[in-house]
PDB file of C-alpha atoms in Angstrom:
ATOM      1  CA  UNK A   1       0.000   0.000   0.000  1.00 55.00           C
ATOM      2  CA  UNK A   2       1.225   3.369  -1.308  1.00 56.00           C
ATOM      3  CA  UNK A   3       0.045   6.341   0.633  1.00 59.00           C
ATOM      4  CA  UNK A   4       0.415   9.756  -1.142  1.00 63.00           C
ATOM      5  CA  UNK A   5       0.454  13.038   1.141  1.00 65.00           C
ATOM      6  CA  UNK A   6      -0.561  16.634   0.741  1.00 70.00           C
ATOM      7  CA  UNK A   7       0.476  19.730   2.205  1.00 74.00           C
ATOM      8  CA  UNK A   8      -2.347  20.249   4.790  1.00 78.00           C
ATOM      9  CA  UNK A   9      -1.429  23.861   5.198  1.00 85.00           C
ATOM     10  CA  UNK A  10      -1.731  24.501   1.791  1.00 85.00           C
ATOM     11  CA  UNK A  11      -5.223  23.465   1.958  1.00 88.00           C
ATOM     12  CA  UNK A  12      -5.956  25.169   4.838  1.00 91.00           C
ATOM     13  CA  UNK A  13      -4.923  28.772   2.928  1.00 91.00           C
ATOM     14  CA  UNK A  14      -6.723  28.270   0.314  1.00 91.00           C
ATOM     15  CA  UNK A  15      -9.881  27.620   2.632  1.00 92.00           C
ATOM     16  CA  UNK A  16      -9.290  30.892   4.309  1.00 93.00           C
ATOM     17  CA  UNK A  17      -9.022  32.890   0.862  1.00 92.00           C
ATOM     18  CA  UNK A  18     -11.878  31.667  -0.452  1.00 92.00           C
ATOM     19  CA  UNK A  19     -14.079  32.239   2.427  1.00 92.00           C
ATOM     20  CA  UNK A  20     -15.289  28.589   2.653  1.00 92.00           C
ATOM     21  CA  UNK A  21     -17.510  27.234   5.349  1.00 91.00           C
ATOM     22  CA  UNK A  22     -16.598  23.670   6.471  1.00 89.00           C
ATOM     23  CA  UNK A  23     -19.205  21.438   4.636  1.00 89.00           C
ATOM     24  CA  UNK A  24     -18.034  23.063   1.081  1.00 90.00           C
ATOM     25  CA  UNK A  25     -14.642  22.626   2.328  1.00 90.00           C
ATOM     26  CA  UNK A  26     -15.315  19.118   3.131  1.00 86.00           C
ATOM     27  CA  UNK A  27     -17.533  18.697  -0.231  1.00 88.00           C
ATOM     28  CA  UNK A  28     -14.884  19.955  -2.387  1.00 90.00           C
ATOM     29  CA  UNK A  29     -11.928  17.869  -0.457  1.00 86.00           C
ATOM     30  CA  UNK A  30     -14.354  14.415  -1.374  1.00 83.00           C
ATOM     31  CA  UNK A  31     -14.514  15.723  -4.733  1.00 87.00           C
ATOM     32  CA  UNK A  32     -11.027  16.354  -5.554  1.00 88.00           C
ATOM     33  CA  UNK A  33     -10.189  12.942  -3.513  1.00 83.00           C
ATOM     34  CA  UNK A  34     -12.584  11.253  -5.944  1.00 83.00           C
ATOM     35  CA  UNK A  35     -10.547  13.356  -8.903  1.00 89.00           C
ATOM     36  CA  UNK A  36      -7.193  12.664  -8.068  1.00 85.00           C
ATOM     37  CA  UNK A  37      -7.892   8.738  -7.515  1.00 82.00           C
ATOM     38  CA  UNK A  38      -8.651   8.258 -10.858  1.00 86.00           C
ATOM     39  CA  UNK A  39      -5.791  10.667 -12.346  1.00 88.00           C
ATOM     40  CA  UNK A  40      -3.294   8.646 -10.211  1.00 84.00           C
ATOM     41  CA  UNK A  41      -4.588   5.494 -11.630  1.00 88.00           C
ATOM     42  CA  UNK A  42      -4.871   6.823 -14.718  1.00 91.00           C
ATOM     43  CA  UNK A  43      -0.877   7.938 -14.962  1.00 89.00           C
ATOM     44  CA  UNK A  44       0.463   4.918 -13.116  1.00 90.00           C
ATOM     45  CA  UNK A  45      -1.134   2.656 -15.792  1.00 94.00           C
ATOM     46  CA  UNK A  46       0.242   4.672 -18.777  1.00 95.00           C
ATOM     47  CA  UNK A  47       3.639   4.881 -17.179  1.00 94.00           C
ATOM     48  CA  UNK A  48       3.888   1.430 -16.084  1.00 95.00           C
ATOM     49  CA  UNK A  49       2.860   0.114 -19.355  1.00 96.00           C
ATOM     50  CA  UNK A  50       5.323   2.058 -21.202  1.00 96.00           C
ATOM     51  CA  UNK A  51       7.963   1.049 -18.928  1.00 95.00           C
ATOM     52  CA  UNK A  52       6.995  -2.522 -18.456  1.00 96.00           C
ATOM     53  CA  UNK A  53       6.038  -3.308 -22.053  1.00 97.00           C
ATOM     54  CA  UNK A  54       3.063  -4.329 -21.095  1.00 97.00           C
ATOM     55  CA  UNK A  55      -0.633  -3.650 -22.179  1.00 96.00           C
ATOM     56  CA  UNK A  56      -2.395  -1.427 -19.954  1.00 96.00           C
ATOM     57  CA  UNK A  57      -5.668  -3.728 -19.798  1.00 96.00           C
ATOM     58  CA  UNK A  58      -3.683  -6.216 -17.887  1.00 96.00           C
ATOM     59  CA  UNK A  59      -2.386  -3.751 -15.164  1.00 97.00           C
ATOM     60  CA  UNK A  60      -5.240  -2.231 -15.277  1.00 95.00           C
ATOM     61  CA  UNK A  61      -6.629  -4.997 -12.708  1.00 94.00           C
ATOM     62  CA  UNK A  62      -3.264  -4.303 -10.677  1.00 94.00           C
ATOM     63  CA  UNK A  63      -3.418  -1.025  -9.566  1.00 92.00           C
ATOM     64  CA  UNK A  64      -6.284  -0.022  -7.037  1.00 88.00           C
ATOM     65  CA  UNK A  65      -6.853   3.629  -5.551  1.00 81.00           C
ATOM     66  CA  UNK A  66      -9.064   3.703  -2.454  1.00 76.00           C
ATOM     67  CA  UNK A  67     -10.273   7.456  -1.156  1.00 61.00           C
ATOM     68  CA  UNK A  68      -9.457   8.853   2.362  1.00 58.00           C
ATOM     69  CA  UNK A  69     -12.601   8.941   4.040  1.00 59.00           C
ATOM     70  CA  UNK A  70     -11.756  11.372   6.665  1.00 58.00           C
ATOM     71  CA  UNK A  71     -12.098  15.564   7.805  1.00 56.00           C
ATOM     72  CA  UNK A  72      -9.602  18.112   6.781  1.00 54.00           C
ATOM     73  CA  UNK A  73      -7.670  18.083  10.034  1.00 55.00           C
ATOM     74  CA  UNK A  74      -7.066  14.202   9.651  1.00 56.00           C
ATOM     75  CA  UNK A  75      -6.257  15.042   5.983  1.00 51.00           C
ATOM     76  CA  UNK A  76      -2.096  15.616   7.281  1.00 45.00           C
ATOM     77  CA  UNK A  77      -2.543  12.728   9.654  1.00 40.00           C
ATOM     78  CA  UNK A  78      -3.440  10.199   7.484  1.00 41.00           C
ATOM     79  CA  UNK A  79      -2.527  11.125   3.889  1.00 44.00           C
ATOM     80  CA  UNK A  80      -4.724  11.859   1.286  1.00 55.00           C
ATOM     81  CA  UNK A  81      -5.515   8.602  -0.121  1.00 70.00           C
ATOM     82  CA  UNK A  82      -3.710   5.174  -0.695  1.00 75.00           C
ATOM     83  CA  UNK A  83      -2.934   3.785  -3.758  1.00 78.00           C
ATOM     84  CA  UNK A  84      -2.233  -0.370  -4.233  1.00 85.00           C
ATOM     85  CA  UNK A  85      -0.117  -2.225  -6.798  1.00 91.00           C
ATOM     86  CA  UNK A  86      -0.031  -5.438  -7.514  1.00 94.00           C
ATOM     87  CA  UNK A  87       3.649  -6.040  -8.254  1.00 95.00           C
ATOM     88  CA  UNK A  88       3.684  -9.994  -8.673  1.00 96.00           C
ATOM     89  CA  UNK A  89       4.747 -11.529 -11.614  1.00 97.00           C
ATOM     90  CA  UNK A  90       2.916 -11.348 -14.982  1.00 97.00           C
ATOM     91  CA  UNK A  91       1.882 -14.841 -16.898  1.00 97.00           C
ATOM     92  CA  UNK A  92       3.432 -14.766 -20.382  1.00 98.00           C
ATOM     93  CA  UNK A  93      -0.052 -16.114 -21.193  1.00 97.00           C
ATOM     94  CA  UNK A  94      -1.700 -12.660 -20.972  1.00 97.00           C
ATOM     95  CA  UNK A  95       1.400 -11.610 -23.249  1.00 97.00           C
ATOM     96  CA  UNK A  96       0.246 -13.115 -26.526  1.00 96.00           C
ATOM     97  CA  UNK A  97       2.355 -15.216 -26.576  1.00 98.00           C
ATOM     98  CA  UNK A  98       3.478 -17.859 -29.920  1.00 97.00           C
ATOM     99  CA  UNK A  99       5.002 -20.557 -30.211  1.00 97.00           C
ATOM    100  CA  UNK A 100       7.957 -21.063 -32.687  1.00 96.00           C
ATOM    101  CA  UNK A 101      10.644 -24.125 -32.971  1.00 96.00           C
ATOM    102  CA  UNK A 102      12.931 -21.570 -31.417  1.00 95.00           C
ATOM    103  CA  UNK A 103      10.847 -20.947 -28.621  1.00 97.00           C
ATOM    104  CA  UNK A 104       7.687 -18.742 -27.218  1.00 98.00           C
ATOM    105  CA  UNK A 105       7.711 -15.131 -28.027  1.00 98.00           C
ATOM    106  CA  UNK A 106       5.631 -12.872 -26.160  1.00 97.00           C
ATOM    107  CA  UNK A 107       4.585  -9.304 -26.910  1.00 96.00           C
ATOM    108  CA  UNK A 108       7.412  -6.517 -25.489  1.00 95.00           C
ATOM    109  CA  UNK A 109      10.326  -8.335 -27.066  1.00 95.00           C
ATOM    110  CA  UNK A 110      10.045 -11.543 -25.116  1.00 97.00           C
ATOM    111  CA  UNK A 111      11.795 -14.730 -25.795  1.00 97.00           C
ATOM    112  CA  UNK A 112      12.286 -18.220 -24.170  1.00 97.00           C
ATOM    113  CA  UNK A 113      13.787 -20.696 -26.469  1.00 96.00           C
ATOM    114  CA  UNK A 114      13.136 -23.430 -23.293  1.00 94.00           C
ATOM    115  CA  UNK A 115       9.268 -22.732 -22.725  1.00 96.00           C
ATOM    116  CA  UNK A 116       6.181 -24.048 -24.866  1.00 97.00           C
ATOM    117  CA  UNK A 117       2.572 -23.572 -24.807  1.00 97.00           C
ATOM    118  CA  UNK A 118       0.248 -26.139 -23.362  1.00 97.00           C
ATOM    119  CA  UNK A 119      -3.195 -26.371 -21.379  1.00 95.00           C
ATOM    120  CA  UNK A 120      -2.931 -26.469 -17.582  1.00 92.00           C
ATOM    121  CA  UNK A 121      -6.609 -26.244 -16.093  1.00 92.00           C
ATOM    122  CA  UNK A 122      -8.422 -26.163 -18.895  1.00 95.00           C
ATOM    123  CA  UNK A 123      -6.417 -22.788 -20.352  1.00 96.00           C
ATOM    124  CA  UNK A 124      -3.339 -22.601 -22.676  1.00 97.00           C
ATOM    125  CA  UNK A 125      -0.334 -21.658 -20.352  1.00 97.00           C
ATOM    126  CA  UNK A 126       3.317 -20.819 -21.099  1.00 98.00           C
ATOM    127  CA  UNK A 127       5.333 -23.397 -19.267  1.00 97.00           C
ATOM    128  CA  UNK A 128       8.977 -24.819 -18.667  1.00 96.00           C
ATOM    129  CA  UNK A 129      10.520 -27.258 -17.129  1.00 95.00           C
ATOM    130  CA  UNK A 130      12.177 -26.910 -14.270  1.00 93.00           C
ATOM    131  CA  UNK A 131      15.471 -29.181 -14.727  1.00 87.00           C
ATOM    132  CA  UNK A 132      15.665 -31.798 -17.143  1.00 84.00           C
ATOM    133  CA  UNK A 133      13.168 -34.495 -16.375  1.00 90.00           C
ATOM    134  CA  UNK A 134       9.435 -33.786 -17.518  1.00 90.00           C
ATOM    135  CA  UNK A 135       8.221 -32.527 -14.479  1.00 90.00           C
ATOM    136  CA  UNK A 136       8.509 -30.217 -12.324  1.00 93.00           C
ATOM    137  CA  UNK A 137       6.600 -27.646 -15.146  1.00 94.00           C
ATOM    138  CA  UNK A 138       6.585 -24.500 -14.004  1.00 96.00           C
ATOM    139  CA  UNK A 139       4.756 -21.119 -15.464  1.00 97.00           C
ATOM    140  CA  UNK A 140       6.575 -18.685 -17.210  1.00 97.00           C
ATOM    141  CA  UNK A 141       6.050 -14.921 -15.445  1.00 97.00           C
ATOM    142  CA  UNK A 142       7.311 -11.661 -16.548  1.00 97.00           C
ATOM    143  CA  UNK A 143       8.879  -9.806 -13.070  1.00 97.00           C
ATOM    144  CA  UNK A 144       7.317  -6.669 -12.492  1.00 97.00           C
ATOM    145  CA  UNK A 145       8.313  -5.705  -9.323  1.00 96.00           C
ATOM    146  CA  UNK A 146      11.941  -3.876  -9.696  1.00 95.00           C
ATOM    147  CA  UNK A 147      10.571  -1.887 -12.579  1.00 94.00           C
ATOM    148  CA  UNK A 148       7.536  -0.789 -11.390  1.00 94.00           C
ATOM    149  CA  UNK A 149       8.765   0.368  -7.496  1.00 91.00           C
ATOM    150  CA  UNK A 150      11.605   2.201  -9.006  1.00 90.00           C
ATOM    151  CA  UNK A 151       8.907   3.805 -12.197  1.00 90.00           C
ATOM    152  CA  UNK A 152       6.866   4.432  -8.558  1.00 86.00           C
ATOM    153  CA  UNK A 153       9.062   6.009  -6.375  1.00 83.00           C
ATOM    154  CA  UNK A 154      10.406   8.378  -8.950  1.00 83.00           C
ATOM    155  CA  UNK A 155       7.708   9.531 -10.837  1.00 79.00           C
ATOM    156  CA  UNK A 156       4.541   9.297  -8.209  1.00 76.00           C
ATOM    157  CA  UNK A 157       6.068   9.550  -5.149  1.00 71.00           C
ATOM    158  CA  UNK A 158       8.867  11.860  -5.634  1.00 72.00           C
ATOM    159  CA  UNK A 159       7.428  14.486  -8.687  1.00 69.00           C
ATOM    160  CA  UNK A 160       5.494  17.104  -7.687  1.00 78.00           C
ATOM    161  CA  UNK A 161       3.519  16.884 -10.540  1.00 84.00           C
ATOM    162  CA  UNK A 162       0.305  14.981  -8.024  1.00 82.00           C
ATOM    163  CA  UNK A 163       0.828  17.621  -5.279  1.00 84.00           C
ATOM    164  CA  UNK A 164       0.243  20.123  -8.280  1.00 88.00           C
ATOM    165  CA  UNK A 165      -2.607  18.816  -9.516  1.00 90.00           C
ATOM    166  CA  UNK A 166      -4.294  18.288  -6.249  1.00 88.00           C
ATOM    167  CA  UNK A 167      -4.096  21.169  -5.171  1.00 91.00           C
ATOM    168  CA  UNK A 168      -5.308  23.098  -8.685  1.00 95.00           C
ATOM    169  CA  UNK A 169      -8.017  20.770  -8.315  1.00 95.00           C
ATOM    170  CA  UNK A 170      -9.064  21.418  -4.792  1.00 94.00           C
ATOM    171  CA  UNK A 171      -8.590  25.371  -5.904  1.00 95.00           C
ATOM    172  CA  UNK A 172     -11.169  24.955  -8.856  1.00 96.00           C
ATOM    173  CA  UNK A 173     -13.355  22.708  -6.449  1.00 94.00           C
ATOM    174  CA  UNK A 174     -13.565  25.306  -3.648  1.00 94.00           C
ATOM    175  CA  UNK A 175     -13.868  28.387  -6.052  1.00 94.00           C
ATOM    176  CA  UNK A 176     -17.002  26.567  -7.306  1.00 94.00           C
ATOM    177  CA  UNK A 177     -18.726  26.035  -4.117  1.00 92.00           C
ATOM    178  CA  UNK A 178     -17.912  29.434  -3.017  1.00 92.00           C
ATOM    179  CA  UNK A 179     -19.528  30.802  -5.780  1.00 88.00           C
ATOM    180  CA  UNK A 180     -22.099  28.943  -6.399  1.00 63.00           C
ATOM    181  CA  UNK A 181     -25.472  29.679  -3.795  1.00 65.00           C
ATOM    182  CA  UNK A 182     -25.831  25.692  -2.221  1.00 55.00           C
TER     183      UNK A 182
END
């Protein structure tokens, strides 16, 4: 679980500017939560995939944001929402993979000249044998989780391109409330 932070005082300025009463502070800090979720999600998976050489519809399933469901002054306690990845490996199944006499391929410049293709529970698997009797068979994965914790840590975690956004978000959130009559 990845928890990204925001600059409580920040959003405690902008309150004050604005003039904001508490419930469209707290309306507009659920709203930008809700907003930022899905733009997190939305730049991990286009990152990671370009990184990882991997379709985005199959990390899609990996990366989970979950909102903070708290007040502003828990906001600096607690972070402003968390964000899970699912780091393990990636079947070369989901890879399109083909089979040649040299080999399986697999989309993002794979290649295993030992592995083959065969059904293992009633769906086509890439396997390989683990030593050199028949069995142990053992399923080919791509390894995800060095790539995507150092893609993580230095564009999410360390760019201030989120804190940015949230708070230009939380700016045009409260500026709506304000002046709108509720």
């Amino acid at each position: 679980m990845l928890e990204i932070g925001v600059n409580a005082s920040g959003l405690q300025h902008l309150i004050l500017d604005l003039n904001a009463t508490d419930e469209q502070a707290r309306k507009a800090l659920n709203s930008t939560m809700r907003r930022m979720a899905a733009w997190v999600k939305t730049r991990s998976l286009r990152g990671l995939s370009d990184k990882l050489k991997i379709q985005q519809k199959i990390l899609r399933t990996r990366v989970r944001t979950f909102r903070f469901q708290g007040g502003l002054s828990d906001a600096a306690h607690y972070g402003a929402m968390k964000v899970w990845y699912g780091l393990n490996g990636v079947p070369w199944s989901k890879l399109k993979p083909r089979a040649t006499s040299n080999g399986v391929y697999a989309a993002g410049g794979r290649h295993d000249a030992h592995a083959f293709i065969a059904n293992l529970y009633g769906r086509p698997q890439v396997l390989k044998r683990e030593g050199g009797a028949r069995v142990p068979l053992v399923v080919v994965k791509e390894d995800i989780h060095d790539a995507s914790v150092t893609y993580i840590e230095d564009f999410i975690i360390v760019g201030f391109e989120f804190e940015n956004q949230f708070m230009k978000t939380f700016e045009r959130e409260l500026k709506w409330r304000t002046s709108t009559p509720r």
